[in-house]
PDB file of C-alpha atoms in Angstrom:
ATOM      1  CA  UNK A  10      72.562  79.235 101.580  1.00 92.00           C
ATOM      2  CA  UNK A  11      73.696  80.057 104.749  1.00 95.00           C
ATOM      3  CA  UNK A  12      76.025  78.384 107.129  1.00 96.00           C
ATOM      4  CA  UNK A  13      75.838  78.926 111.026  1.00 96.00           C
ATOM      5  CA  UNK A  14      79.222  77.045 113.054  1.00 96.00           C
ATOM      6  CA  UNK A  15      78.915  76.675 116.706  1.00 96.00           C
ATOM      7  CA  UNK A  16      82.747  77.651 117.671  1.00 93.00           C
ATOM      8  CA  UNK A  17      82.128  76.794 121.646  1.00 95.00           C
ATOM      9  CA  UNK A  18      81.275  72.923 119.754  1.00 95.00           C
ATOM     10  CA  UNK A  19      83.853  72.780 117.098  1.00 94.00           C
ATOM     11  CA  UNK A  20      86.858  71.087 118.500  1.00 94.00           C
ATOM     12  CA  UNK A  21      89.113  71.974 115.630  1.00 92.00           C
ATOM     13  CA  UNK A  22      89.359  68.443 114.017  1.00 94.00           C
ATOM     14  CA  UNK A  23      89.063  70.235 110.263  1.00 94.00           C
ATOM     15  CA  UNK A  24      86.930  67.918 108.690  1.00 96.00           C
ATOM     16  CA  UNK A  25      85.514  70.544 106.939  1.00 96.00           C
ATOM     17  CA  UNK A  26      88.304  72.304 105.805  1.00 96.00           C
ATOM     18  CA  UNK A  27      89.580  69.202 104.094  1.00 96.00           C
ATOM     19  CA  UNK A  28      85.634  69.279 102.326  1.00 96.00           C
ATOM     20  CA  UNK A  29      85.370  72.269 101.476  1.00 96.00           C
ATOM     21  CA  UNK A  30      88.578  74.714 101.943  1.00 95.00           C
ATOM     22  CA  UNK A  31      86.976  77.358  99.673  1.00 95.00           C
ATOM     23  CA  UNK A  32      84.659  77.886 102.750  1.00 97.00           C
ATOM     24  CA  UNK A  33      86.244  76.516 106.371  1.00 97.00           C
ATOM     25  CA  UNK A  34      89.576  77.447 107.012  1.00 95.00           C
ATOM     26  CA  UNK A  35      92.028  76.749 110.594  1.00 93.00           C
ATOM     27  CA  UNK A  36      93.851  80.199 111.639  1.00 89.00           C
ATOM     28  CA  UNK A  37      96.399  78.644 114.027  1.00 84.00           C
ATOM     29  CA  UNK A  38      95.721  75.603 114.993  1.00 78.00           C
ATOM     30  CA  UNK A  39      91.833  75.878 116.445  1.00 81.00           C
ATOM     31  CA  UNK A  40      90.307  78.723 115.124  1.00 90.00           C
ATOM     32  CA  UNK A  41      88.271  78.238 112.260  1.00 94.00           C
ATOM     33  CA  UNK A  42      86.830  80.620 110.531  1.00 95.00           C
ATOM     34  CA  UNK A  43      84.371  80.259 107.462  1.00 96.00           C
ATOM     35  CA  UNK A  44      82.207  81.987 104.845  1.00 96.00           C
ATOM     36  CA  UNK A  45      78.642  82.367 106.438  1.00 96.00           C
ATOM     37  CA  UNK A  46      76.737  83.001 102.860  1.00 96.00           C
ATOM     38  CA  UNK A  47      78.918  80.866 100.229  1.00 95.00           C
ATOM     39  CA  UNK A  48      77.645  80.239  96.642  1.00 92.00           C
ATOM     40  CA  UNK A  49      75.296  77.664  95.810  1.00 92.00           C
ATOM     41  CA  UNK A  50      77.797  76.367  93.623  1.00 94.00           C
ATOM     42  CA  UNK A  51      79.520  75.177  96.598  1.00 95.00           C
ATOM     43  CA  UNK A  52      76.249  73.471  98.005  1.00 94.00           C
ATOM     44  CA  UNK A  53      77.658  69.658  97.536  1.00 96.00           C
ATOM     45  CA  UNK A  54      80.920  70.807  99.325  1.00 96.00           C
ATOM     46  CA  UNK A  55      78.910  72.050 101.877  1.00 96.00           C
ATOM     47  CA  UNK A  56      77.168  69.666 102.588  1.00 96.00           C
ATOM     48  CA  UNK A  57      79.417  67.389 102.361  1.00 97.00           C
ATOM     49  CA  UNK A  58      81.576  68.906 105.377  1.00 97.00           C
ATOM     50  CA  UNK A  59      78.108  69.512 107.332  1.00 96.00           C
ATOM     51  CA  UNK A  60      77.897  65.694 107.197  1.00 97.00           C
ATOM     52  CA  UNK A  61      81.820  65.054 108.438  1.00 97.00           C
ATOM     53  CA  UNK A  62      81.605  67.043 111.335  1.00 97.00           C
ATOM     54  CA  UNK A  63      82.493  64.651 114.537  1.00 97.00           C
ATOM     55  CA  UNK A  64      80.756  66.679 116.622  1.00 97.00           C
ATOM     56  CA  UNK A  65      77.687  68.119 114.536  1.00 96.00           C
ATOM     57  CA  UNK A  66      79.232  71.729 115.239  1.00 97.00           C
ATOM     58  CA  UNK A  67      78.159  72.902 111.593  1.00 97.00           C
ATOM     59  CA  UNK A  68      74.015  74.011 110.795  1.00 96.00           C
ATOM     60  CA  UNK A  69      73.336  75.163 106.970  1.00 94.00           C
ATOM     61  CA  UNK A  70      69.894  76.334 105.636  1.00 89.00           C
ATOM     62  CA  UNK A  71      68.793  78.454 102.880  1.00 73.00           C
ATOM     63  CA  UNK A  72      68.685  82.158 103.211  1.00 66.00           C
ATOM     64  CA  UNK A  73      65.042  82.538 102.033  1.00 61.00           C
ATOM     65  CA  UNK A  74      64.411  80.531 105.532  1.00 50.00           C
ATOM     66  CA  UNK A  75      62.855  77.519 104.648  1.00 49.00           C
ATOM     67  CA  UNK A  76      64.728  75.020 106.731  1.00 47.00           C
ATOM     68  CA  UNK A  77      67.640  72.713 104.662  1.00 46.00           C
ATOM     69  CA  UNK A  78      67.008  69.995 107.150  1.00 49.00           C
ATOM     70  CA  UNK A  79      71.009  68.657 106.568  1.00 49.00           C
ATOM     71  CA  UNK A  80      72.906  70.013 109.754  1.00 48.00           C
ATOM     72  CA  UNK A  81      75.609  68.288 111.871  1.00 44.00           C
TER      73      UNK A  81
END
């Protein structure tokens, strides 16, 4: 899977990292950084913190290209 974050969207409110803090993490207090390819294993997590997002800042999809359709 891959995950694509818009950073000029995300306003910081860490959402995500709460989901899924094996993938989104805050450096300071508003710059998040994340792992772009994670491990399906982590799908549920995922998309769990794709779904949270306040302000749909977060888009994941499979890497073979077919579109996920889950993206907030």
């Amino acid at each position: 899977m891959r995950i694509v974050v818009d950073l000029n969207r995300c306003q910081a409110y860490a959402q995500c990292v709460f989901l899924a803090h094996e993938i989104f993490r805050l450096s300071g207090e508003e710059a998040l950084t994340y792992e772009p390819n994670p491990d399906d294993a982590r799908r549920l997590q995922v998309e769990r913190a794709v779904a949270a997002c306040p302000v749909q800042a977060i888009v994941m999809d499979r890497l073979d290209g077919a579109e996920r359709g889950v993206s907030s």
